Amino acid sequence: LEEFDTHDPKENNALLPYIRKRSKIIEIVAARDIVFALSQSGVCAAFSRVTNKRICFLNGSPDEVVRSLFYNKNNDSLITVSVYGSENFSALRCKTTRIEYIRRGTPDAGFPLFETESLKWPGFVEFDDVNGKVLTYSAQDSTYKVFDLKNYTLLYSISDKNVQEIKISPGIMLLIYTRTSSSIPLKILNIEDGTVLKFFNHLLHRNKKVDFIEQFNEKLLVKQDGENLQILDVRNFQLTEVSSTEFMTPSAFIFLYELQLFLTFRNRSVAVWNFRGELVTSFEDHLLWHPDCNTNNIYITSDQDLIISYCKADSTDSFSEENVIIVLVPLVS
């Protein structure tokens, strides 16, 4: 068991005052023999699992605040998404650095990505590991762009002010358009080239807020406030409904592609569902520590047979530190 510390008063002297303060770790990424830790203040450090020592900080300038990390296994590199004080922390900037350069302690050998894109709020960048794609959105001209994660080449663009949201699933993208009072236009694209596979209007209950729309392969999940969960097969438009008393709107999802199941997180509880609308498993003894169910505190094994969670311990368990335990539970029996 080793302890790594991203805080170093001597090394951090060059950073802005509030970045120098010690803050909690919000993201941990492992890439081969290196562990990356990102603090809430935006300091990112790399540690060697061989020497158990810090290799370097990835903040390339005193005013750089790193917001998120992504390990690109396609080319063995780390992508950092940052904002800068010189830009009033308003624009996202992406940089890719080969793991071998970081291992040598030379993170400056990386290079910027998507420099032509205007990623000011509410613009964003999303990395899709399943399909090997990057999705960017420029709010300035209402344009979505899809890039290849292997070499960062632009594949195609989508310019449409009526697109409200995009959901990514294996092989496809779901475009969600501005709703009318009684329906919502939906378009399904081939994620490789942007070809339109299907375009249709999904009927809605009037004057009811849409809680969520999610796409999983050929299944579309739609839930409105106080209404039943609808599971629509977009191939034949067969509709399955789950009572609103059985399925209440979760705060987060995790799709289990290998098992054809999905996890829901609500309050501190976890449940497993299939696409026939049946509850497969509910973990009654699996109470998550954080009520917001941040999925960064959840890990699913690559075989998707175990869930590893940061949970509240039984109040009678005197051995757990601060009443917290790490729990490993089979997802399906």
mmCIF file of C-alpha atoms in Angstrom:
data_model
loop_
_atom_site.group_PDB
_atom_site.id
_atom_site.type_symbol
_atom_site.label_atom_id
_atom_site.label_comp_id
_atom_site.label_asym_id
_atom_site.label_seq_id
_atom_site.Cartn_x
_atom_site.Cartn_y
_atom_site.Cartn_z
ATOM 1 C CA LEU A 1 0.000 0.000 0.000
ATOM 2 C CA GLU A 2 1.499 3.323 -1.100
ATOM 3 C CA GLU A 3 0.443 6.907 -0.461
ATOM 4 C CA PHE A 4 0.834 9.541 -3.185
ATOM 5 C CA ASP A 5 0.535 13.278 -2.573
ATOM 6 C CA THR A 6 -0.203 15.827 -5.309
ATOM 7 C CA HIS A 7 0.479 18.707 -2.913
ATOM 8 C CA ASP A 8 4.033 20.048 -2.826
ATOM 9 C CA PRO A 9 4.432 23.622 -1.504
ATOM 10 C CA LYS A 10 7.903 23.951 -3.036
ATOM 11 C CA GLU A 11 6.977 22.674 -6.503
ATOM 12 C CA ASN A 12 3.659 24.563 -6.540
ATOM 13 C CA ASN A 13 5.099 28.005 -5.795
ATOM 14 C CA ALA A 14 4.852 28.973 -9.462
ATOM 15 C CA LEU A 15 1.110 28.255 -9.597
ATOM 16 C CA LEU A 16 -1.679 30.742 -8.917
ATOM 17 C CA PRO A 17 -2.377 31.141 -5.156
ATOM 18 C CA TYR A 18 -5.662 29.227 -5.072
ATOM 19 C CA ILE A 19 -4.185 26.372 -7.136
ATOM 20 C CA ARG A 20 -1.390 26.008 -4.568
ATOM 21 C CA LYS A 21 -3.855 25.147 -1.809
ATOM 22 C CA ARG A 22 -4.302 21.514 -0.834
ATOM 23 C CA SER A 23 -7.599 20.124 -2.117
ATOM 24 C CA LYS A 24 -9.275 16.748 -2.441
ATOM 25 C CA ILE A 25 -8.655 14.332 -5.298
ATOM 26 C CA ILE A 26 -11.553 14.196 -7.770
ATOM 27 C CA GLU A 27 -10.170 11.891 -10.458
ATOM 28 C CA ILE A 28 -7.636 9.047 -10.631
ATOM 29 C CA VAL A 29 -6.517 7.509 -13.933
ATOM 30 C CA ALA A 30 -4.174 4.524 -14.273
ATOM 31 C CA ALA A 31 -2.168 4.063 -17.489
ATOM 32 C CA ARG A 32 0.282 1.172 -17.532
ATOM 33 C CA ASP A 33 2.848 1.862 -14.784
ATOM 34 C CA ILE A 34 1.719 5.450 -14.127
ATOM 35 C CA VAL A 35 -1.054 6.786 -11.899
ATOM 36 C CA PHE A 36 -2.477 10.257 -12.560
ATOM 37 C CA ALA A 37 -4.254 12.172 -9.813
ATOM 38 C CA LEU A 38 -6.297 15.323 -10.387
ATOM 39 C CA SER A 39 -7.184 17.614 -7.487
ATOM 40 C CA GLN A 40 -10.285 19.750 -7.214
ATOM 41 C CA SER A 41 -8.141 22.877 -7.546
ATOM 42 C CA GLY A 42 -6.919 21.685 -10.965
ATOM 43 C CA VAL A 43 -3.448 20.351 -10.152
ATOM 44 C CA CYS A 44 -2.587 17.135 -12.013
ATOM 45 C CA ALA A 45 0.345 14.952 -10.961
ATOM 46 C CA ALA A 46 1.822 11.739 -12.379
ATOM 47 C CA PHE A 47 3.214 9.029 -10.103
ATOM 48 C CA SER A 48 5.319 5.978 -10.949
ATOM 49 C CA ARG A 49 4.001 2.617 -9.752
ATOM 50 C CA VAL A 50 7.565 1.271 -10.138
ATOM 51 C CA THR A 51 9.351 3.765 -7.864
ATOM 52 C CA ASN A 52 6.229 4.937 -5.962
ATOM 53 C CA LYS A 53 7.438 8.514 -6.438
ATOM 54 C CA ARG A 54 5.980 11.539 -8.185
ATOM 55 C CA ILE A 55 7.275 11.906 -11.740
ATOM 56 C CA CYS A 56 5.998 15.375 -12.601
ATOM 57 C CA PHE A 57 3.112 17.832 -12.619
ATOM 58 C CA LEU A 58 1.145 18.186 -15.862
ATOM 59 C CA ASN A 59 0.175 21.829 -15.348
ATOM 60 C CA GLY A 60 2.182 23.427 -18.141
ATOM 61 C CA SER A 61 1.754 27.035 -17.026
ATOM 62 C CA PRO A 62 1.076 28.826 -13.713
ATOM 63 C CA ASP A 63 -2.521 29.664 -14.651
ATOM 64 C CA GLU A 64 -3.501 26.242 -16.069
ATOM 65 C CA VAL A 65 -6.374 24.526 -14.246
ATOM 66 C CA VAL A 66 -6.841 20.928 -15.394
ATOM 67 C CA ARG A 67 -10.537 19.973 -15.462
ATOM 68 C CA SER A 68 -10.470 16.354 -16.603
ATOM 69 C CA LEU A 69 -8.268 13.495 -17.809
ATOM 70 C CA PHE A 70 -8.680 10.816 -20.461
ATOM 71 C CA TYR A 71 -6.334 7.919 -21.165
ATOM 72 C CA ASN A 72 -6.317 7.251 -24.905
ATOM 73 C CA LYS A 73 -5.401 3.582 -25.239
ATOM 74 C CA ASN A 74 -5.432 3.908 -29.051
ATOM 75 C CA ASN A 75 -2.067 5.696 -29.001
ATOM 76 C CA ASP A 76 -0.992 5.292 -25.355
ATOM 77 C CA SER A 77 -1.348 8.943 -24.429
ATOM 78 C CA LEU A 78 -3.024 11.100 -21.794
ATOM 79 C CA ILE A 79 -5.400 13.877 -22.824
ATOM 80 C CA THR A 80 -5.842 16.767 -20.409
ATOM 81 C CA VAL A 81 -8.744 19.211 -20.688
ATOM 82 C CA SER A 82 -7.873 22.552 -19.083
ATOM 83 C CA VAL A 83 -8.926 26.164 -18.651
ATOM 84 C CA TYR A 84 -6.553 29.113 -18.241
ATOM 85 C CA GLY A 85 -6.588 32.244 -16.094
ATOM 86 C CA SER A 86 -5.389 34.290 -19.061
ATOM 87 C CA GLU A 87 -8.710 33.410 -20.768
ATOM 88 C CA ASN A 88 -10.783 33.983 -17.630
ATOM 89 C CA PHE A 89 -11.159 30.182 -17.340
ATOM 90 C CA SER A 90 -13.835 30.359 -20.050
ATOM 91 C CA ALA A 91 -12.491 28.116 -22.842
ATOM 92 C CA LEU A 92 -11.587 24.425 -22.803
ATOM 93 C CA ARG A 93 -8.134 23.562 -24.133
ATOM 94 C CA CYS A 94 -7.100 19.981 -24.905
ATOM 95 C CA LYS A 95 -3.587 18.580 -24.960
ATOM 96 C CA THR A 96 -2.278 15.079 -25.673
ATOM 97 C CA THR A 97 0.968 13.732 -24.244
ATOM 98 C CA ARG A 98 2.475 10.308 -24.906
ATOM 99 C CA ILE A 99 2.804 8.187 -21.772
ATOM 100 C CA GLU A 100 6.476 7.563 -22.590
ATOM 101 C CA TYR A 101 7.166 11.324 -22.447
ATOM 102 C CA ILE A 102 5.446 11.608 -19.069
ATOM 103 C CA ARG A 103 7.432 8.600 -17.825
ATOM 104 C CA ARG A 104 10.605 10.515 -18.723
ATOM 105 C CA GLY A 105 9.358 13.560 -16.827
ATOM 106 C CA THR A 106 8.897 15.673 -19.969
ATOM 107 C CA PRO A 107 5.155 16.456 -20.153
ATOM 108 C CA ASP A 108 5.930 19.575 -22.234
ATOM 109 C CA ALA A 109 6.568 17.234 -25.193
ATOM 110 C CA GLY A 110 2.820 16.962 -25.748
ATOM 111 C CA PHE A 111 0.855 18.997 -28.276
ATOM 112 C CA PRO A 112 -2.524 20.795 -28.338
ATOM 113 C CA LEU A 113 -5.667 19.299 -29.894
ATOM 114 C CA PHE A 114 -8.695 20.891 -31.598
ATOM 115 C CA GLU A 115 -7.080 24.340 -31.710
ATOM 116 C CA THR A 116 -9.517 25.507 -34.404
ATOM 117 C CA GLU A 117 -12.535 24.737 -32.216
ATOM 118 C CA SER A 118 -14.214 27.342 -30.028
ATOM 119 C CA LEU A 119 -14.973 25.408 -26.854
ATOM 120 C CA LYS A 120 -16.235 28.244 -24.696
ATOM 121 C CA TRP A 121 -19.110 27.430 -22.309
ATOM 122 C CA PRO A 122 -21.576 25.872 -23.014
ATOM 123 C CA GLY A 123 -19.285 24.225 -25.559
ATOM 124 C CA PHE A 124 -17.771 20.884 -24.598
ATOM 125 C CA VAL A 125 -15.536 17.990 -25.604
ATOM 126 C CA GLU A 126 -16.498 14.350 -24.994
ATOM 127 C CA PHE A 127 -14.268 11.310 -25.433
ATOM 128 C CA ASP A 128 -15.960 8.089 -26.558
ATOM 129 C CA ASP A 129 -13.745 5.123 -25.744
ATOM 130 C CA VAL A 130 -16.230 2.530 -27.028
ATOM 131 C CA ASN A 131 -16.392 3.878 -30.597
ATOM 132 C CA GLY A 132 -12.958 5.507 -30.645
ATOM 133 C CA LYS A 133 -14.385 8.982 -31.311
ATOM 134 C CA VAL A 134 -14.227 12.532 -29.950
ATOM 135 C CA LEU A 135 -17.302 14.780 -29.993
ATOM 136 C CA THR A 136 -16.901 18.557 -29.706
ATOM 137 C CA TYR A 137 -19.559 21.245 -29.569
ATOM 138 C CA SER A 138 -19.019 24.897 -30.432
ATOM 139 C CA ALA A 139 -21.836 27.005 -29.010
ATOM 140 C CA GLN A 140 -20.620 29.961 -31.074
ATOM 141 C CA ASP A 141 -21.900 28.435 -34.333
ATOM 142 C CA SER A 142 -24.025 25.521 -32.964
ATOM 143 C CA THR A 143 -21.741 22.968 -34.598
ATOM 144 C CA TYR A 144 -20.931 19.447 -33.435
ATOM 145 C CA LYS A 145 -17.815 17.769 -34.829
ATOM 146 C CA VAL A 146 -16.744 14.129 -34.681
ATOM 147 C CA PHE A 147 -13.020 13.280 -34.696
ATOM 148 C CA ASP A 148 -11.152 9.973 -34.864
ATOM 149 C CA LEU A 149 -9.618 9.170 -31.475
ATOM 150 C CA LYS A 150 -6.699 7.343 -33.104
ATOM 151 C CA ASN A 151 -5.257 10.300 -35.015
ATOM 152 C CA TYR A 152 -7.629 13.213 -34.209
ATOM 153 C CA THR A 153 -8.659 13.753 -37.831
ATOM 154 C CA LEU A 154 -12.046 15.367 -38.449
ATOM 155 C CA LEU A 155 -14.621 12.845 -39.728
ATOM 156 C CA TYR A 156 -17.730 15.024 -40.165
ATOM 157 C CA SER A 157 -19.672 18.000 -38.767
ATOM 158 C CA ILE A 158 -23.288 18.541 -37.731
ATOM 159 C CA SER A 159 -24.532 22.124 -37.909
ATOM 160 C CA ASP A 160 -28.094 22.399 -36.640
ATOM 161 C CA LYS A 161 -29.358 24.893 -34.056
ATOM 162 C CA ASN A 162 -32.347 22.665 -33.335
ATOM 163 C CA VAL A 163 -30.229 19.836 -31.931
ATOM 164 C CA GLN A 164 -30.568 20.058 -28.154
ATOM 165 C CA GLU A 165 -28.469 17.063 -27.136
ATOM 166 C CA ILE A 166 -26.474 14.143 -28.523
ATOM 167 C CA LYS A 167 -26.259 10.681 -26.969
ATOM 168 C CA ILE A 168 -23.588 8.168 -28.018
ATOM 169 C CA SER A 169 -24.053 4.399 -28.084
ATOM 170 C CA PRO A 170 -21.983 1.612 -29.699
ATOM 171 C CA GLY A 171 -21.979 2.291 -33.438
ATOM 172 C CA ILE A 172 -24.595 5.050 -33.382
ATOM 173 C CA MET A 173 -25.416 8.585 -32.243
ATOM 174 C CA LEU A 174 -28.830 9.821 -31.166
ATOM 175 C CA LEU A 175 -29.675 13.439 -32.018
ATOM 176 C CA ILE A 176 -32.373 14.903 -29.780
ATOM 177 C CA TYR A 177 -34.137 17.911 -31.281
ATOM 178 C CA THR A 178 -36.268 20.686 -29.787
ATOM 179 C CA ARG A 179 -39.531 19.148 -28.584
ATOM 180 C CA THR A 180 -42.996 20.243 -29.524
ATOM 181 C CA SER A 181 -45.889 20.100 -27.055
ATOM 182 C CA SER A 182 -46.733 16.512 -27.988
ATOM 183 C CA SER A 183 -43.616 14.946 -29.533
ATOM 184 C CA ILE A 184 -39.855 15.103 -29.844
ATOM 185 C CA PRO A 185 -37.949 14.626 -33.136
ATOM 186 C CA LEU A 186 -35.127 12.062 -32.924
ATOM 187 C CA LYS A 187 -32.464 11.137 -35.459
ATOM 188 C CA ILE A 188 -30.121 8.136 -35.332
ATOM 189 C CA LEU A 189 -26.794 8.383 -37.183
ATOM 190 C CA ASN A 190 -24.055 5.925 -38.030
ATOM 191 C CA ILE A 191 -21.234 7.208 -35.829
ATOM 192 C CA GLU A 192 -18.543 6.274 -38.353
ATOM 193 C CA ASP A 193 -19.655 8.576 -41.180
ATOM 194 C CA GLY A 194 -22.733 10.469 -39.948
ATOM 195 C CA THR A 195 -25.146 8.646 -42.288
ATOM 196 C CA VAL A 196 -28.781 8.984 -41.167
ATOM 197 C CA LEU A 197 -30.118 5.550 -40.179
ATOM 198 C CA LYS A 198 -33.523 6.602 -38.866
ATOM 199 C CA PHE A 199 -35.525 9.777 -38.257
ATOM 200 C CA PHE A 200 -38.814 9.761 -36.347
ATOM 201 C CA ASN A 201 -41.007 11.653 -33.889
ATOM 202 C CA HIS A 202 -41.543 10.106 -30.469
ATOM 203 C CA LEU A 203 -44.922 10.963 -28.911
ATOM 204 C CA LEU A 204 -44.859 12.664 -25.507
ATOM 205 C CA HIS A 205 -47.350 13.447 -22.761
ATOM 206 C CA ARG A 206 -48.300 17.102 -23.120
ATOM 207 C CA ASN A 207 -46.997 19.575 -20.542
ATOM 208 C CA LYS A 208 -44.813 16.965 -18.843
ATOM 209 C CA LYS A 209 -41.082 17.554 -18.428
ATOM 210 C CA VAL A 210 -38.772 15.030 -20.093
ATOM 211 C CA ASP A 211 -36.607 13.566 -17.313
ATOM 212 C CA PHE A 212 -34.275 11.763 -19.702
ATOM 213 C CA ILE A 213 -33.818 10.203 -23.114
ATOM 214 C CA GLU A 214 -31.095 7.529 -23.383
ATOM 215 C CA GLN A 215 -30.004 5.334 -26.294
ATOM 216 C CA PHE A 216 -28.587 1.811 -25.901
ATOM 217 C CA ASN A 217 -28.024 0.047 -29.209
ATOM 218 C CA GLU A 218 -31.520 -0.402 -30.701
ATOM 219 C CA LYS A 219 -33.284 0.479 -27.416
ATOM 220 C CA LEU A 220 -34.504 3.987 -26.629
ATOM 221 C CA LEU A 221 -35.321 4.837 -23.007
ATOM 222 C CA VAL A 222 -37.682 7.766 -22.430
ATOM 223 C CA LYS A 223 -38.989 8.982 -19.069
ATOM 224 C CA GLN A 224 -41.215 11.968 -18.335
ATOM 225 C CA ASP A 225 -42.013 13.481 -14.973
ATOM 226 C CA GLY A 226 -44.525 11.271 -13.132
ATOM 227 C CA GLU A 227 -44.989 8.958 -16.138
ATOM 228 C CA ASN A 228 -43.983 5.374 -16.880
ATOM 229 C CA LEU A 229 -40.560 4.509 -18.262
ATOM 230 C CA GLN A 230 -40.847 3.778 -21.987
ATOM 231 C CA ILE A 231 -38.448 1.331 -23.676
ATOM 232 C CA LEU A 232 -38.774 1.620 -27.446
ATOM 233 C CA ASP A 233 -37.173 -0.780 -29.927
ATOM 234 C CA VAL A 234 -36.364 1.584 -32.798
ATOM 235 C CA ARG A 235 -36.133 -1.319 -35.291
ATOM 236 C CA ASN A 236 -39.819 -2.273 -35.072
ATOM 237 C CA PHE A 237 -41.153 0.465 -32.708
ATOM 238 C CA GLN A 238 -42.301 -2.129 -30.177
ATOM 239 C CA LEU A 239 -42.951 -0.307 -26.900
ATOM 240 C CA THR A 240 -42.477 -1.635 -23.357
ATOM 241 C CA GLU A 241 -43.553 0.373 -20.320
ATOM 242 C CA VAL A 242 -42.454 0.147 -16.688
ATOM 243 C CA SER A 243 -44.701 1.646 -14.018
ATOM 244 C CA SER A 244 -43.511 4.941 -12.536
ATOM 245 C CA THR A 245 -43.971 3.410 -9.081
ATOM 246 C CA GLU A 246 -41.467 0.662 -9.941
ATOM 247 C CA PHE A 247 -38.969 2.760 -11.919
ATOM 248 C CA MET A 248 -38.260 6.209 -10.524
ATOM 249 C CA THR A 249 -35.990 8.673 -12.327
ATOM 250 C CA PRO A 250 -32.349 7.910 -11.471
ATOM 251 C CA SER A 251 -29.539 10.433 -11.154
ATOM 252 C CA ALA A 252 -27.150 8.402 -13.329
ATOM 253 C CA PHE A 253 -26.886 5.390 -15.652
ATOM 254 C CA ILE A 254 -24.175 2.905 -16.538
ATOM 255 C CA PHE A 255 -24.859 0.677 -19.554
ATOM 256 C CA LEU A 256 -23.411 -2.845 -19.414
ATOM 257 C CA TYR A 257 -22.853 -3.543 -23.095
ATOM 258 C CA GLU A 258 -21.622 -7.106 -22.641
ATOM 259 C CA LEU A 259 -24.561 -8.162 -20.458
ATOM 260 C CA GLN A 260 -27.288 -6.166 -22.253
ATOM 261 C CA LEU A 261 -28.280 -4.648 -18.914
ATOM 262 C CA PHE A 262 -28.122 -1.200 -17.331
ATOM 263 C CA LEU A 263 -27.389 0.136 -13.859
ATOM 264 C CA THR A 264 -29.389 2.938 -12.277
ATOM 265 C CA PHE A 265 -28.305 5.122 -9.366
ATOM 266 C CA ARG A 266 -30.860 6.894 -7.205
ATOM 267 C CA ASN A 267 -30.072 8.516 -3.866
ATOM 268 C CA ARG A 268 -27.544 5.995 -2.488
ATOM 269 C CA SER A 269 -29.038 2.897 -4.097
ATOM 270 C CA VAL A 270 -27.959 0.811 -7.103
ATOM 271 C CA ALA A 271 -30.216 -1.381 -9.250
ATOM 272 C CA VAL A 272 -29.744 -3.537 -12.357
ATOM 273 C CA TRP A 273 -32.424 -3.649 -15.102
ATOM 274 C CA ASN A 274 -32.859 -5.470 -18.392
ATOM 275 C CA PHE A 275 -34.428 -4.031 -21.539
ATOM 276 C CA ARG A 276 -37.668 -5.906 -20.997
ATOM 277 C CA GLY A 277 -38.212 -3.493 -18.112
ATOM 278 C CA GLU A 278 -37.530 -6.102 -15.436
ATOM 279 C CA LEU A 279 -35.574 -5.455 -12.251
ATOM 280 C CA VAL A 280 -32.712 -7.973 -12.316
ATOM 281 C CA THR A 281 -30.946 -7.105 -9.059
ATOM 282 C CA SER A 282 -31.206 -4.523 -6.309
ATOM 283 C CA PHE A 283 -28.403 -4.281 -3.779
ATOM 284 C CA GLU A 284 -30.206 -3.806 -0.478
ATOM 285 C CA ASP A 285 -26.946 -3.986 1.478
ATOM 286 C CA HIS A 286 -25.078 -1.771 -0.993
ATOM 287 C CA LEU A 287 -25.511 1.807 0.226
ATOM 288 C CA LEU A 288 -23.300 4.269 -1.644
ATOM 289 C CA TRP A 289 -21.380 6.807 0.416
ATOM 290 C CA HIS A 290 -22.134 9.819 -1.826
ATOM 291 C CA PRO A 291 -25.813 10.688 -2.305
ATOM 292 C CA ASP A 292 -25.149 12.233 -5.740
ATOM 293 C CA CYS A 293 -23.931 8.816 -6.984
ATOM 294 C CA ASN A 294 -20.944 10.248 -8.819
ATOM 295 C CA THR A 295 -19.941 7.453 -11.193
ATOM 296 C CA ASN A 296 -16.266 8.268 -10.601
ATOM 297 C CA ASN A 297 -16.725 6.376 -7.331
ATOM 298 C CA ILE A 298 -18.008 3.289 -9.164
ATOM 299 C CA TYR A 299 -15.841 0.777 -10.994
ATOM 300 C CA ILE A 300 -17.128 -2.028 -13.217
ATOM 301 C CA THR A 301 -14.697 -4.817 -14.084
ATOM 302 C CA SER A 302 -13.866 -5.360 -17.763
ATOM 303 C CA ASP A 303 -15.909 -8.584 -17.760
ATOM 304 C CA GLN A 304 -18.805 -6.573 -16.274
ATOM 305 C CA ASP A 305 -19.342 -9.200 -13.583
ATOM 306 C CA LEU A 306 -18.362 -7.144 -10.514
ATOM 307 C CA ILE A 307 -19.190 -3.665 -9.223
ATOM 308 C CA ILE A 308 -16.670 -2.044 -6.890
ATOM 309 C CA SER A 309 -18.142 0.833 -4.897
ATOM 310 C CA TYR A 310 -17.295 3.319 -2.188
ATOM 311 C CA CYS A 311 -20.037 2.544 0.342
ATOM 312 C CA LYS A 312 -21.344 3.344 3.785
ATOM 313 C CA ALA A 313 -20.441 0.647 6.266
ATOM 314 C CA ASP A 314 -22.871 -0.985 8.618
ATOM 315 C CA SER A 315 -23.185 1.284 11.646
ATOM 316 C CA THR A 316 -22.244 -1.673 13.843
ATOM 317 C CA ASP A 317 -18.961 -2.226 11.997
ATOM 318 C CA SER A 318 -16.333 -0.770 14.313
ATOM 319 C CA PHE A 319 -13.453 -1.702 11.998
ATOM 320 C CA SER A 320 -14.345 0.553 9.075
ATOM 321 C CA GLU A 321 -12.623 3.920 9.052
ATOM 322 C CA GLU A 322 -15.106 6.804 9.177
ATOM 323 C CA ASN A 323 -17.862 4.294 8.466
ATOM 324 C CA VAL A 324 -16.686 3.777 4.853
ATOM 325 C CA ILE A 325 -15.922 0.508 3.076
ATOM 326 C CA ILE A 326 -15.035 -0.632 -0.433
ATOM 327 C CA VAL A 327 -17.578 -3.223 -1.592
ATOM 328 C CA LEU A 328 -17.240 -5.812 -4.387
ATOM 329 C CA VAL A 329 -20.571 -7.266 -5.468
ATOM 330 C CA PRO A 330 -21.449 -9.637 -8.372
ATOM 331 C CA LEU A 331 -23.677 -7.769 -10.838
ATOM 332 C CA VAL A 332 -25.605 -10.881 -11.806
ATOM 333 C CA SER A 333 -25.964 -14.144 -9.951
#
